[in-house]
Tab-separated table of C-alpha atoms and ligand atoms in Angstrom:
chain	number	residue	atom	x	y	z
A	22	UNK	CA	-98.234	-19.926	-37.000
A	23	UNK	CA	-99.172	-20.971	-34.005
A	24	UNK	CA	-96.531	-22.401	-31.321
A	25	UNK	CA	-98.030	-24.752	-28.977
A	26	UNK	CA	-97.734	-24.825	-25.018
A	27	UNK	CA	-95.259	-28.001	-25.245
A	28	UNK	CA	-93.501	-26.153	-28.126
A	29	UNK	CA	-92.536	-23.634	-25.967
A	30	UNK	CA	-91.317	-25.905	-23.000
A	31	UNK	CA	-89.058	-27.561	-25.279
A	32	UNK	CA	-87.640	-24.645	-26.901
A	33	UNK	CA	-86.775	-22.988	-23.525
A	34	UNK	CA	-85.225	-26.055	-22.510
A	35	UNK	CA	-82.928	-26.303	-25.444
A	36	UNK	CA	-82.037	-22.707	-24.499
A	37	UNK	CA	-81.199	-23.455	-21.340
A	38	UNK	CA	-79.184	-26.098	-22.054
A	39	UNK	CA	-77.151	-23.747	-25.058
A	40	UNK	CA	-76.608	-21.501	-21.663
A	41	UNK	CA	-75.477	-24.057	-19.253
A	42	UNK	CA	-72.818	-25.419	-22.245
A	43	UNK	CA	-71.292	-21.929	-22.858
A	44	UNK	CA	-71.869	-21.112	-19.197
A	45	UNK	CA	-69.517	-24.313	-18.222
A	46	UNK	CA	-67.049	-23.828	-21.177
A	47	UNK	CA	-66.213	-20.250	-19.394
A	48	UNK	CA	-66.360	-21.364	-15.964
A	49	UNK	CA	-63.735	-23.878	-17.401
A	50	UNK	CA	-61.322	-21.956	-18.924
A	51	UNK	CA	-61.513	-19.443	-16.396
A	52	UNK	CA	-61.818	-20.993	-12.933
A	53	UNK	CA	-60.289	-24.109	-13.662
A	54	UNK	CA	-57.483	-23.464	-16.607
A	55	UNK	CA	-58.617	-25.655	-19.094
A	56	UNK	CA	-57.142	-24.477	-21.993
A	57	UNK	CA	-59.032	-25.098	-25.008
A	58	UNK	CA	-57.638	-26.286	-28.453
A	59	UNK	CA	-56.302	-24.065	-30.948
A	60	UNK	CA	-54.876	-24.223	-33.872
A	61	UNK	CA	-51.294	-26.173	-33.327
A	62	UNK	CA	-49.072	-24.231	-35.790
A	63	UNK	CA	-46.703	-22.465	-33.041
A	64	UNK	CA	-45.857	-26.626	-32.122
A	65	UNK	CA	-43.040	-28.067	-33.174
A	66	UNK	CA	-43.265	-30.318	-34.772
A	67	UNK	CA	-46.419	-30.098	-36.765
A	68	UNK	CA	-45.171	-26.452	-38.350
A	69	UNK	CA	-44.482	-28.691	-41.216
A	70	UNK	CA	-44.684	-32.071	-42.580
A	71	UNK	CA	-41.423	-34.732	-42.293
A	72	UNK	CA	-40.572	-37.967	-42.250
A	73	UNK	CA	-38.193	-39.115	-39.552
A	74	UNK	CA	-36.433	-42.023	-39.548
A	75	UNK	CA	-35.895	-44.056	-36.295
A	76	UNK	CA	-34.466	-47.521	-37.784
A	77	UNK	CA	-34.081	-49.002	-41.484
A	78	UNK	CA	-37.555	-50.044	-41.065
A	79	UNK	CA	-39.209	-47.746	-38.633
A	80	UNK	CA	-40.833	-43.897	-39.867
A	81	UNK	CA	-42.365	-41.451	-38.282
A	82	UNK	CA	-44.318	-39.484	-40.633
A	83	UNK	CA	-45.863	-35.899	-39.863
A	84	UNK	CA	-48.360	-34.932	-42.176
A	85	UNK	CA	-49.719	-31.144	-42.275
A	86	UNK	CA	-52.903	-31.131	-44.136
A	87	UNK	CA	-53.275	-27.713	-45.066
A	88	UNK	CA	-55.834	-25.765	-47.506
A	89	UNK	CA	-55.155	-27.851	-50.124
A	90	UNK	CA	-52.168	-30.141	-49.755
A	91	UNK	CA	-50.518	-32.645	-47.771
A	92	UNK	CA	-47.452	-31.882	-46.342
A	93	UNK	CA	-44.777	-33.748	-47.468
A	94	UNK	CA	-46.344	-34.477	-50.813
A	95	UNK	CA	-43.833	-37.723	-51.523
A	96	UNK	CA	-42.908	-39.777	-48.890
A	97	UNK	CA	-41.071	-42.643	-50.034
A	98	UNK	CA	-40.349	-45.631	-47.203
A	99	UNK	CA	-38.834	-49.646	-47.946
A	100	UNK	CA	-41.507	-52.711	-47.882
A	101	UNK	CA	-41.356	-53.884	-44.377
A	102	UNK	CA	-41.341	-50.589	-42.413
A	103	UNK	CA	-43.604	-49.739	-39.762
A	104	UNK	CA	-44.665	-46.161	-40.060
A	105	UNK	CA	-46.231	-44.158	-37.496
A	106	UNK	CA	-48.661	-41.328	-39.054
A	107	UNK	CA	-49.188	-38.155	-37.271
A	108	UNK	CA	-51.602	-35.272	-38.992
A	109	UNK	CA	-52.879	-32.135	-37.851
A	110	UNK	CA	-53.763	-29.337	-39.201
A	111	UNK	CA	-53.678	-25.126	-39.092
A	112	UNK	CA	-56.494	-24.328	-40.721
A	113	UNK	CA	-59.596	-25.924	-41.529
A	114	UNK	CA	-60.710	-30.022	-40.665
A	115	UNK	CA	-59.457	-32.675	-43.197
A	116	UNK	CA	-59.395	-35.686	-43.852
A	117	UNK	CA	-56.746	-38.100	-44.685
A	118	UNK	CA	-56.928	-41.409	-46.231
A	119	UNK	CA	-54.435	-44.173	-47.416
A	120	UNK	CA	-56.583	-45.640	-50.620
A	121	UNK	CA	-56.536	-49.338	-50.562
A	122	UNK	CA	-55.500	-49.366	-46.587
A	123	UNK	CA	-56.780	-49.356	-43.101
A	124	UNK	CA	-55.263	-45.873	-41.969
A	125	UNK	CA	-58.100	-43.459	-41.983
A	126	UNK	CA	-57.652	-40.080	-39.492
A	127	UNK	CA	-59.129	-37.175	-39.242
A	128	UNK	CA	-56.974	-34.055	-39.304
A	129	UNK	CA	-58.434	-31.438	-37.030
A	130	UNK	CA	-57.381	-27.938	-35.743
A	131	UNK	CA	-55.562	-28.411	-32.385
A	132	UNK	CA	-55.416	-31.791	-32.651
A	133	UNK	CA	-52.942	-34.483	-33.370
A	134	UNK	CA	-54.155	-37.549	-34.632
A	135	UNK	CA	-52.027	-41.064	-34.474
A	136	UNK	CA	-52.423	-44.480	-36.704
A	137	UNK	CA	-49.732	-47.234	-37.342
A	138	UNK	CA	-49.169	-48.537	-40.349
A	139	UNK	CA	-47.499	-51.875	-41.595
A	140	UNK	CA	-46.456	-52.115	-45.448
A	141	UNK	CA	-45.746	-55.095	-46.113
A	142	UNK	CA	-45.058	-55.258	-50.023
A	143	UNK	CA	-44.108	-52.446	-52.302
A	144	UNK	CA	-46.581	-50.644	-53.334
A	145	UNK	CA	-47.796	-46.928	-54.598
A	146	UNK	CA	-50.681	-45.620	-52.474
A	147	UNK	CA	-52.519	-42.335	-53.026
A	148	UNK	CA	-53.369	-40.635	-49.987
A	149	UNK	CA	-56.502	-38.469	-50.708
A	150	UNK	CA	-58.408	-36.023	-48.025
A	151	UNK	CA	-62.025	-37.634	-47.438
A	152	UNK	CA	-63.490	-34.339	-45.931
A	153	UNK	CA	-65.096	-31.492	-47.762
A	154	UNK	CA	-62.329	-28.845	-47.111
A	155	UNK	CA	-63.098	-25.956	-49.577
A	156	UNK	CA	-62.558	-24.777	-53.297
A	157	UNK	CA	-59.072	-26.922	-53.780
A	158	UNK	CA	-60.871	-30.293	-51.770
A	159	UNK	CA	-60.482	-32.290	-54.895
A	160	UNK	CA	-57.122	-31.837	-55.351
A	161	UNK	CA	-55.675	-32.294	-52.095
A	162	UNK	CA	-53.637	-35.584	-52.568
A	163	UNK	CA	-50.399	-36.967	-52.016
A	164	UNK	CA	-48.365	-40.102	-52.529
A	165	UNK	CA	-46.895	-42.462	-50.343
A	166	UNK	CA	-44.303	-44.870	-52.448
A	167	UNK	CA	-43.610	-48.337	-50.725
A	168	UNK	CA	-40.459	-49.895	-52.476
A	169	UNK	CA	-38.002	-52.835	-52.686
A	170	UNK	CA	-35.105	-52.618	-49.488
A	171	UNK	CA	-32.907	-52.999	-51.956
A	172	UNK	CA	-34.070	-49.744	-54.079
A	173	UNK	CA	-34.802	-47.915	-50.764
A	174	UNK	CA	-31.335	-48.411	-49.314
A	175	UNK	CA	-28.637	-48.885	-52.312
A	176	UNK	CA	-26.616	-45.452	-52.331
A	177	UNK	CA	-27.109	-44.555	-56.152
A	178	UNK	CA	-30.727	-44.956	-56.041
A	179	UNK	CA	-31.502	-42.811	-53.449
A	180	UNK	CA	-31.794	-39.417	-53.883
A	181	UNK	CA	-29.124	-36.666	-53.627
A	182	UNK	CA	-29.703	-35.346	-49.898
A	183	UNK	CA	-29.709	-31.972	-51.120
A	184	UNK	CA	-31.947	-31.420	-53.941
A	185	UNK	CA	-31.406	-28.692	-56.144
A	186	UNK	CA	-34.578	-26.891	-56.448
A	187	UNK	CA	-35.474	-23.732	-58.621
A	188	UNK	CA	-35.539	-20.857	-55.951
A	189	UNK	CA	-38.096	-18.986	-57.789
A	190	UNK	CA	-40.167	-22.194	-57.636
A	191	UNK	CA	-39.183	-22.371	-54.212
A	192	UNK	CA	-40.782	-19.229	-53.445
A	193	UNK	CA	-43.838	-19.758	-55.366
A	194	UNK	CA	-44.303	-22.673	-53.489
A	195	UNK	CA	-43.414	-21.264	-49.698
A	196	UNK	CA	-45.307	-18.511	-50.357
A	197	UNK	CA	-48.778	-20.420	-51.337
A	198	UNK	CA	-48.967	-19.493	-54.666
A	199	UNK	CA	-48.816	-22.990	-55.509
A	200	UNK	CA	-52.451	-23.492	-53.964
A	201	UNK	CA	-53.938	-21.726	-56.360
A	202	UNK	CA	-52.098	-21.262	-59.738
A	203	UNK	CA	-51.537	-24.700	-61.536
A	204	UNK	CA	-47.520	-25.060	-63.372
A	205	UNK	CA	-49.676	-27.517	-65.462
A	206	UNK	CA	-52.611	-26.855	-68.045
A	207	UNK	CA	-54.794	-27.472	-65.544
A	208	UNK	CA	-56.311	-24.580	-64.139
A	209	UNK	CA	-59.383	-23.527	-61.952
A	210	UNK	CA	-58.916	-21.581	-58.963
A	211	UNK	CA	-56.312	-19.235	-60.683
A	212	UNK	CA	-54.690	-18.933	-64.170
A	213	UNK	CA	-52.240	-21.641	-65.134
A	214	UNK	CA	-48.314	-20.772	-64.876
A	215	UNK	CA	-47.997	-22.752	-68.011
A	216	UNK	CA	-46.748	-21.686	-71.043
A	217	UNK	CA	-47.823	-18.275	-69.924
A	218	UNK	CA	-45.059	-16.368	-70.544
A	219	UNK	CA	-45.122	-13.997	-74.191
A	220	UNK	CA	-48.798	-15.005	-74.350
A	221	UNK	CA	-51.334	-12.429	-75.162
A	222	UNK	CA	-53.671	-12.446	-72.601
A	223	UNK	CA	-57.309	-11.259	-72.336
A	224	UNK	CA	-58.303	-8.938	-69.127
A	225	UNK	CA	-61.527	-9.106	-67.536
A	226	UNK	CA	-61.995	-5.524	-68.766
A	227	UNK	CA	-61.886	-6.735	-72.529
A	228	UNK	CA	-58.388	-5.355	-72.839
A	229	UNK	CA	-55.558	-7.138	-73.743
A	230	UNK	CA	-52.121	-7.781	-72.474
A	231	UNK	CA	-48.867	-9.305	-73.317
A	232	UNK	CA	-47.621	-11.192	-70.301
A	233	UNK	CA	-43.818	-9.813	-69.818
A	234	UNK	CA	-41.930	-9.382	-66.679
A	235	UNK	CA	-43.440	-5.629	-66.306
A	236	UNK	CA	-46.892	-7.603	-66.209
A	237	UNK	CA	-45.709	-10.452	-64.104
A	238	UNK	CA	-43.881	-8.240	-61.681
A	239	UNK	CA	-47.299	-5.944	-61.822
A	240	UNK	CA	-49.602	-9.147	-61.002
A	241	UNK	CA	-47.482	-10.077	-58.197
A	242	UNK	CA	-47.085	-6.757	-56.035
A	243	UNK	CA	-50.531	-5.411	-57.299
A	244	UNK	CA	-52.864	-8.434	-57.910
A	245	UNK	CA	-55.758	-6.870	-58.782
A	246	UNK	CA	-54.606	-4.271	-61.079
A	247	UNK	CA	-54.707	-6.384	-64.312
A	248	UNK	CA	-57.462	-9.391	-63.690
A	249	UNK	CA	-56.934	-12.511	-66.173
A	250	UNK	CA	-60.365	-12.418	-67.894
A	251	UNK	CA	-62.636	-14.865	-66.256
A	252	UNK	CA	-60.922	-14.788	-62.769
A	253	UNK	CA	-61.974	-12.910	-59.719
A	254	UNK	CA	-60.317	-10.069	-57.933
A	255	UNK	CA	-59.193	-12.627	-54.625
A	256	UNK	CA	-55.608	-13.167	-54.921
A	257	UNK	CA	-53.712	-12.080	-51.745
A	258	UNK	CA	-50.722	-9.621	-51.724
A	259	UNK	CA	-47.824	-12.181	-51.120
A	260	UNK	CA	-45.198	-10.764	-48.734
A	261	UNK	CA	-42.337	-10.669	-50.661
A	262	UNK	CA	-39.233	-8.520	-51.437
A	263	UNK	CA	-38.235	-6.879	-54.647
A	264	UNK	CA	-35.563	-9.424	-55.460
A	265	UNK	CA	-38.081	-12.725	-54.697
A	266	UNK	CA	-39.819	-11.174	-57.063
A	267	UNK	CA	-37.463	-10.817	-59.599
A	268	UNK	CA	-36.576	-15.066	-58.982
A	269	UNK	CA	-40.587	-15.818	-59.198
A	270	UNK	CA	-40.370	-13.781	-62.781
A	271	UNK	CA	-37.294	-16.022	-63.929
A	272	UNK	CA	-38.627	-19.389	-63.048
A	273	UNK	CA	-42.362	-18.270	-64.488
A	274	UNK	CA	-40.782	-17.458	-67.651
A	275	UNK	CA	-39.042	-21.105	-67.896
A	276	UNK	CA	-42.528	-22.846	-67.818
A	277	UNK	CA	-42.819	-23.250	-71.306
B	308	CUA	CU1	-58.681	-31.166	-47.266
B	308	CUA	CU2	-60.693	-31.878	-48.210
């Protein structure tokens, strides 16, 4: 191969220029202070997602997309609201769409992105992330529920404000387990919680198991001791005490 005279002009060029960009970027951050974006999860109040309610028809909503999920999953507002969207995000860059609507944003590492929204007519919309985030990209969707005044604001149909959820599901899903393992047949990342429990269950060693709670408990603390046939070694040790345990183990077992 034979690089030409030119060739070599323009590829010292382009190196240059590669030099003068990191070479400003430093003098930036260190002569003038310019602090450059990180990731935004020590900011309140994009540590998690919530909806905030300013009037009977004005929302605030604060999405986290997150490696693979929008957070909140369900947000429910009356037909007539204006609803102001916020997203970012502490991990990798997503996307976040409205199908059927105008709001598009981006939702990028140390970044917040705005859009303002008017719904008009009930409605269900599926909000769906439009860019390739990873393994669980496909799945990383949420709802958004536009309904009647009427519904939205009569005291029997809304929802009790404190909703009585599981604590071992609690825990599965606080401590990401969710993100992988499916409580529904569906399954790809990670074996499905469903109907696991009392199964016999094939290793990846050929062996065989029965799933109890010595096996559960084992597969929690020690993931990689016992690998569900088919599945790689990649699951994380989740922090978690002995007792959190114990309330993951009684919820899994109620997934019939
Ligand atoms: Cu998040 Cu794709």
């Amino acid at each position: 191969m034979t690089v030409t005279q030119l060739e070599k002009r323009v590829l010292a060029v382009a190196v240059v220029f590669v030099l003068l960009l990191f070479g400003f970027a430093a003098l930036a951050v260190n002569q003038f202070h310019v602090g450059l974006p990180t990731c935004l999860t020590s900011v309140k109040p994009f540590q998690k997602g919530e909806v905030i309610t300013h009037s009977p028809n004005h929302y605030e909503v604060h999405y986290v997309a997150r490696m693979w999920r929008f957070e909140p999953e369900q947000v429910t507002v009356p037909a007539g609201s204006t609803v102001d969207v916020y997203v970012s995000t502490p991990d990798v860059t997503h996307g976040l769409i409205l199908v059927g609507t105008d709001l598009n944003l981006m939702a990028v590492p140390g970044v917040v992105n705005y859009a303002r929204i008017k719904f008009p007519r009930p409605q269900v919309y599926q909000m769906i992330c439009h860019e390739y985030c990873g393994l669980g990209h496909d799945r990383m969707a949420a709802t958004l529920r536009v309904v009647d005044p009427a519904t939205y604001h009569s005291p029997e149909a809304s929802p009790p404000s404190v909703v009585a959820v599981d604590v071992g599901y609690r825990l599965l899903d606080t401590k990401q387990c969710l993100s992988c393992h499916s409580l529904h047949a569906d399954a790809d990342l990670a074996p499905s919680f469903k109907g696991m429990y009392g199964r016999t269950q094939k290793l990846s060693d050929g062996s065989t198991v029965t799933i109890d709670d010595a096996y559960l408990r084992e597969s929690i603390v020690h993931p990689s001791a016992k690998l569900v046939n088919g599945y790689d070694d990649v699951m994380p040790v989740p922090d978690a005490t002995n007792e959190e345990v114990e309330q993951m183990i009684q919820y899994l077992k109620t997934l019939k």
